[in-house]
PDB file of C-alpha atoms in Angstrom:
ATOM      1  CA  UNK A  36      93.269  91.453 113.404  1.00 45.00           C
ATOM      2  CA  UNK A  37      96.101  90.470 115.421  1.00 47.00           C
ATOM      3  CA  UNK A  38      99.843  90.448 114.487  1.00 51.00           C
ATOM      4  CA  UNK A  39     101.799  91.642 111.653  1.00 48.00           C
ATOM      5  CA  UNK A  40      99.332  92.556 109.799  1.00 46.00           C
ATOM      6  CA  UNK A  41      97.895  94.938 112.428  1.00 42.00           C
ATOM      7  CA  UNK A  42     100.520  96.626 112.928  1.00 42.00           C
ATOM      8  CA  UNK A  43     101.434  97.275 108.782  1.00 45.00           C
ATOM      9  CA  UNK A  44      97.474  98.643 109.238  1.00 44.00           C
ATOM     10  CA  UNK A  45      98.380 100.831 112.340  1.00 42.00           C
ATOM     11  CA  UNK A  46     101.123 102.365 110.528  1.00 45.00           C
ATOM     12  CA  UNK A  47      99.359 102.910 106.927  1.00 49.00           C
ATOM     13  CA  UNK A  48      96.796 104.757 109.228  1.00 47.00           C
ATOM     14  CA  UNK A  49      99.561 106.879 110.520  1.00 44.00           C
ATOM     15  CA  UNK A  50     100.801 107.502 107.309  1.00 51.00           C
ATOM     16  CA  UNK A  51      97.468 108.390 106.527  1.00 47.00           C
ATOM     17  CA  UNK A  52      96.021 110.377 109.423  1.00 42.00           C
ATOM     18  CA  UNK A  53      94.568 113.231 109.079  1.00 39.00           C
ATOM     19  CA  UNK A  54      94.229 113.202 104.912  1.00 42.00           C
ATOM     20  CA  UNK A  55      92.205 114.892 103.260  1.00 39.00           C
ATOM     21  CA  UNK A  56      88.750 113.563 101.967  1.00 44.00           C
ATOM     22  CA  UNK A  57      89.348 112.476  98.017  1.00 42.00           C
ATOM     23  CA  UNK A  58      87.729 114.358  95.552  1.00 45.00           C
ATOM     24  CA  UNK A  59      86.369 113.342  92.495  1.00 44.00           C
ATOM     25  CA  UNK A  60      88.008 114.919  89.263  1.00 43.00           C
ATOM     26  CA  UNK A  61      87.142 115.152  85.601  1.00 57.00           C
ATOM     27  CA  UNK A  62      89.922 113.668  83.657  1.00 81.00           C
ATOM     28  CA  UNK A  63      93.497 112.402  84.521  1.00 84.00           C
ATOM     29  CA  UNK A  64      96.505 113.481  82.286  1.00 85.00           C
ATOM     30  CA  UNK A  65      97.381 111.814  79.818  1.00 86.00           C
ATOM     31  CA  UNK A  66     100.570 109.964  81.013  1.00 92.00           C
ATOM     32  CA  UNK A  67      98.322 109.045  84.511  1.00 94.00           C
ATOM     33  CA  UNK A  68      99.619 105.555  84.275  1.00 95.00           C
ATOM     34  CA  UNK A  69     103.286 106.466  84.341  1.00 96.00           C
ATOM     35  CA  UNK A  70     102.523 109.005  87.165  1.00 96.00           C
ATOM     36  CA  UNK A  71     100.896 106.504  89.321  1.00 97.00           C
ATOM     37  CA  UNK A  72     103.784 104.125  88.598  1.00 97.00           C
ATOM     38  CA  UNK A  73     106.351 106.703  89.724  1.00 97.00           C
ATOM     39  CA  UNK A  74     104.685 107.645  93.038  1.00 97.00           C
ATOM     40  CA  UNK A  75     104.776 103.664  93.375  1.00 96.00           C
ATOM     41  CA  UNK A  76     108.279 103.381  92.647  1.00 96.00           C
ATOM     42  CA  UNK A  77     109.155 106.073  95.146  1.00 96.00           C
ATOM     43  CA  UNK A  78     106.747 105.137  97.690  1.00 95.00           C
ATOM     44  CA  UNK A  79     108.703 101.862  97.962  1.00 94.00           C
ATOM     45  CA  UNK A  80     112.320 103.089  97.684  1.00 94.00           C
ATOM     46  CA  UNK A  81     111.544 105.514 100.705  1.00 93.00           C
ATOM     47  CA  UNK A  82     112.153 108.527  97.975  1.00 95.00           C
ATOM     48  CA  UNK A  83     110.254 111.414 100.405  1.00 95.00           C
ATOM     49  CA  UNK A  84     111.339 114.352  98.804  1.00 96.00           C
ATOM     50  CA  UNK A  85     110.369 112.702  95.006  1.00 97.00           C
ATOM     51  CA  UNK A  86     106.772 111.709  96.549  1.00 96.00           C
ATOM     52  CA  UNK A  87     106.672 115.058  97.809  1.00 97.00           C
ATOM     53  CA  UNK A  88     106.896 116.755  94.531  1.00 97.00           C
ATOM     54  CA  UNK A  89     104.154 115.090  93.474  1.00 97.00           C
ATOM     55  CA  UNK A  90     101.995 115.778  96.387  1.00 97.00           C
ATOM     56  CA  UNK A  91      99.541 118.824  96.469  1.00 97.00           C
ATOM     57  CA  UNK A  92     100.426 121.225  99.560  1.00 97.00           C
ATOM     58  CA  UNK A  93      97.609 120.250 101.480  1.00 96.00           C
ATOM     59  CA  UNK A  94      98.084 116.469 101.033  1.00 96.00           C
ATOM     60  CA  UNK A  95     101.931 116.832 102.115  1.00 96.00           C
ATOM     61  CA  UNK A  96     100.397 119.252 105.354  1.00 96.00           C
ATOM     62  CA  UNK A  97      98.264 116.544 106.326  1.00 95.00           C
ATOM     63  CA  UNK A  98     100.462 113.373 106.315  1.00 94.00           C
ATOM     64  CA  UNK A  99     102.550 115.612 108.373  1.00 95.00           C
ATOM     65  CA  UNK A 100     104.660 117.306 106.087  1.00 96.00           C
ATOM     66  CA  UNK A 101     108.391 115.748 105.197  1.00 95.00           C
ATOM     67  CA  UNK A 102     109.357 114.585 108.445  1.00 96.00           C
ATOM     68  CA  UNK A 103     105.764 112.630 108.634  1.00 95.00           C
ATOM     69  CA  UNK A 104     105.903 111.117 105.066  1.00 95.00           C
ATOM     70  CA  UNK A 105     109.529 110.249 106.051  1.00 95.00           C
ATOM     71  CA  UNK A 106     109.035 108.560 109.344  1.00 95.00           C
ATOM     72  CA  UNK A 107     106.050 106.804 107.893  1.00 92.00           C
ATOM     73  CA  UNK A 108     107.134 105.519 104.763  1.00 93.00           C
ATOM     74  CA  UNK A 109     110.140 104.323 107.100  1.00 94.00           C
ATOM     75  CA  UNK A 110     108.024 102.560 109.321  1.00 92.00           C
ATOM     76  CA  UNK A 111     106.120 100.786 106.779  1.00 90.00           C
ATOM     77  CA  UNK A 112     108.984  99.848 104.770  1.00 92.00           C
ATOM     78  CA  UNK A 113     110.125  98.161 108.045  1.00 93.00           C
ATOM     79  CA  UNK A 114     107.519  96.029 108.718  1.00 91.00           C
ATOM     80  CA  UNK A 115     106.216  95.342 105.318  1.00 94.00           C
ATOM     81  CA  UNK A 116     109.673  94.656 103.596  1.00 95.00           C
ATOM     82  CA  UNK A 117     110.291  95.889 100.111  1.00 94.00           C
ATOM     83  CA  UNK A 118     108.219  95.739  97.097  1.00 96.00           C
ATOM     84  CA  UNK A 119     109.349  92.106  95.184  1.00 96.00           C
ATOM     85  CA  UNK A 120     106.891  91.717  92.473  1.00 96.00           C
ATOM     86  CA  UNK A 121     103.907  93.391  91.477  1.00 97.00           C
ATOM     87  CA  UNK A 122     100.507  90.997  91.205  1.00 96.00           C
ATOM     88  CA  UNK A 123      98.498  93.419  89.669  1.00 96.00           C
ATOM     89  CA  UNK A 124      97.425  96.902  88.606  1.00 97.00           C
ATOM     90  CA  UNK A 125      94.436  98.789  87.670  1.00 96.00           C
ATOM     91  CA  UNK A 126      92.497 101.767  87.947  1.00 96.00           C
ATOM     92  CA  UNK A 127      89.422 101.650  90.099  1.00 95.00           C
ATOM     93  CA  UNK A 128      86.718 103.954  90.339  1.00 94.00           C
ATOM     94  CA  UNK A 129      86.259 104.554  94.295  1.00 93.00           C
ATOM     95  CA  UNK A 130      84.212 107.495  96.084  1.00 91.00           C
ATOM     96  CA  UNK A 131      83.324 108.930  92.553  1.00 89.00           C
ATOM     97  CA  UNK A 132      87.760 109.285  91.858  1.00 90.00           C
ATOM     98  CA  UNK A 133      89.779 106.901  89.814  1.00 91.00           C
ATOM     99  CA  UNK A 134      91.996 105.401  92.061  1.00 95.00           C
ATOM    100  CA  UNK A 135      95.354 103.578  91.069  1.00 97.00           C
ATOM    101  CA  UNK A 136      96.062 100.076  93.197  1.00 97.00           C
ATOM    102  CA  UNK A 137      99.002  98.477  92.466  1.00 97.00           C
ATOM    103  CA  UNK A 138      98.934  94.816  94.458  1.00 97.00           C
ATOM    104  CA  UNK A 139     102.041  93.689  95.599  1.00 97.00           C
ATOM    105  CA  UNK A 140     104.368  91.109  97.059  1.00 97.00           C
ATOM    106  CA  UNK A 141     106.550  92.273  99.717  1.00 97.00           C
ATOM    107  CA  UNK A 142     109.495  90.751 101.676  1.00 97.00           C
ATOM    108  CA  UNK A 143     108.034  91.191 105.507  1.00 95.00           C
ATOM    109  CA  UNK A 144     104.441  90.862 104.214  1.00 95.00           C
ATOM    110  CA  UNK A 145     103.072  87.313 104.477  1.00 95.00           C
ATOM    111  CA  UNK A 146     100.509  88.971 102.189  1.00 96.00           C
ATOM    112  CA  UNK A 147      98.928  90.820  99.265  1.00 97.00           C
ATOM    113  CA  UNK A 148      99.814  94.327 100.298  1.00 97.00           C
ATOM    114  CA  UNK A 149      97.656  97.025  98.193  1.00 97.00           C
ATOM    115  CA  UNK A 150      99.055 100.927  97.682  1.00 96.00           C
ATOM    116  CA  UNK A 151      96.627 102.975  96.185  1.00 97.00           C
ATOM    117  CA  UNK A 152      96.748 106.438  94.289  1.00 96.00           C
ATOM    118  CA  UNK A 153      94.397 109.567  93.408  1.00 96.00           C
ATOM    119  CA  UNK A 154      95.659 111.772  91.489  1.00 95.00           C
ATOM    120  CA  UNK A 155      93.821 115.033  90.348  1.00 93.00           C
ATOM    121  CA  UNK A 156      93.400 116.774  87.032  1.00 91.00           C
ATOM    122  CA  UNK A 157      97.232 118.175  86.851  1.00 93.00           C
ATOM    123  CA  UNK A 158      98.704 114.557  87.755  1.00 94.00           C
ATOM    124  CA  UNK A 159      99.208 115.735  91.559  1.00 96.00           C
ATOM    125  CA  UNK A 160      98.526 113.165  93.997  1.00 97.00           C
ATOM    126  CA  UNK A 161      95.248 114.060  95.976  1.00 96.00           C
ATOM    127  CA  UNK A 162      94.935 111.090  98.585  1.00 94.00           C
ATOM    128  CA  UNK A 163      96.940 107.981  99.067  1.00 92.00           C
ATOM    129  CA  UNK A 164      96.258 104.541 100.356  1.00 91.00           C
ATOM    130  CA  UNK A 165      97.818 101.665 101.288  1.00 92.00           C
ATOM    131  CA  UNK A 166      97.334  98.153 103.639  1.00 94.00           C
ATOM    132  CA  UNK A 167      96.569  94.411 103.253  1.00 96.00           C
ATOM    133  CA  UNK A 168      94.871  93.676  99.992  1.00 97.00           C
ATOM    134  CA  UNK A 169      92.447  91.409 101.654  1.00 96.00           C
ATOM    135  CA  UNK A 170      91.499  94.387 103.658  1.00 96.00           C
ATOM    136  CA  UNK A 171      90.582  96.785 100.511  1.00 96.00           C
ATOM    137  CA  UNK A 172      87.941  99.510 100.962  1.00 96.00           C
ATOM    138  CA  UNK A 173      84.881  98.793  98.728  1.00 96.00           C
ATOM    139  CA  UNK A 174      84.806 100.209  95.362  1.00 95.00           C
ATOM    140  CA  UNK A 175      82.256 101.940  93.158  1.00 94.00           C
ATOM    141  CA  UNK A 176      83.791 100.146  89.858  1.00 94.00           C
ATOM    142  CA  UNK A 177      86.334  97.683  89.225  1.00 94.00           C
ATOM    143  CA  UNK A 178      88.931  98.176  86.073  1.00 91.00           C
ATOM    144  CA  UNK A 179      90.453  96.089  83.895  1.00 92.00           C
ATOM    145  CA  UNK A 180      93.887  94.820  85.348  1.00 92.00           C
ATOM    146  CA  UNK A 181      96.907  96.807  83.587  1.00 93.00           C
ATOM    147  CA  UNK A 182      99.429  95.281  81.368  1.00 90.00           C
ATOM    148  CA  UNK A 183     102.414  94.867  82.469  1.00 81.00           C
ATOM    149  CA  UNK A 184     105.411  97.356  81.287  1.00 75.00           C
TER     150      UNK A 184
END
């Protein structure tokens, strides 16, 4: 990997250092779609404190609490560009935990650029992901791709 795209991994790793593992989890909530699209929404818009809310204590003590989620959502935001259209969505099954991965366009990213989202039993978010699409972690089980809302 060389270039851009290293560095947008560098800094999703930075984000990400230190999370916890992902645990599996019985059922999501109901509304799980429109949770996972709202951590999207303000994972893109640099909306820390709304992302926070939705974090569970330990996952917001391991990216560093606020002033980590801030400086890395800032950083990625700055090399990866804003969200300008969504590809796809779905909900993947991924270390025994549904996972949400929204694929994106973005306007810095020559790329696919892939967020990803666990959330746990009470719709709190229990381990995040994020980097090049074409550099996705394997899965256990692939989903149908969500309709568009």
């Amino acid at each position: 990997m060389s270039g851009r795209p290293y560095r947008i991994a560098l800094v999703a790793a930075a984000l990400l250092a230190g999370a916890a593992p992902l645990q599996a989890q019985q059922a999501l909530p109901q509304d799980s779609l429109d949770i996972a699209r709202r951590a999207a929404r303000y994972f893109y818009a640099i909306q820390a404190d709304s992302l926070m809310r939705m974090m569970t204590p330990e996952v917001i003590a391991d990216l560093g609490g606020r002033d980590g989620i801030v400086q890395g959502l800032t950083q990625l935001s700055l090399r990866a560009g804003g969200e300008t259209q969504v590809v796809e969505e779905r909900w993947n099954l991924r270390n025994g935990a549904r996972q949400y991965w929204r694929t994106s366009k973005m306007t810095e990213f020559p790329d696919d650029f892939l967020f990803r989202v666990v959330l746990d039993s009470e719709g709190k978010i229990v381990g995040l992901g994020m980097g090049p699409a074409a550099a996705a972690p394997p899965i256990d089980a692939q989903g149908p791709v969500l309709p568009k809302p």
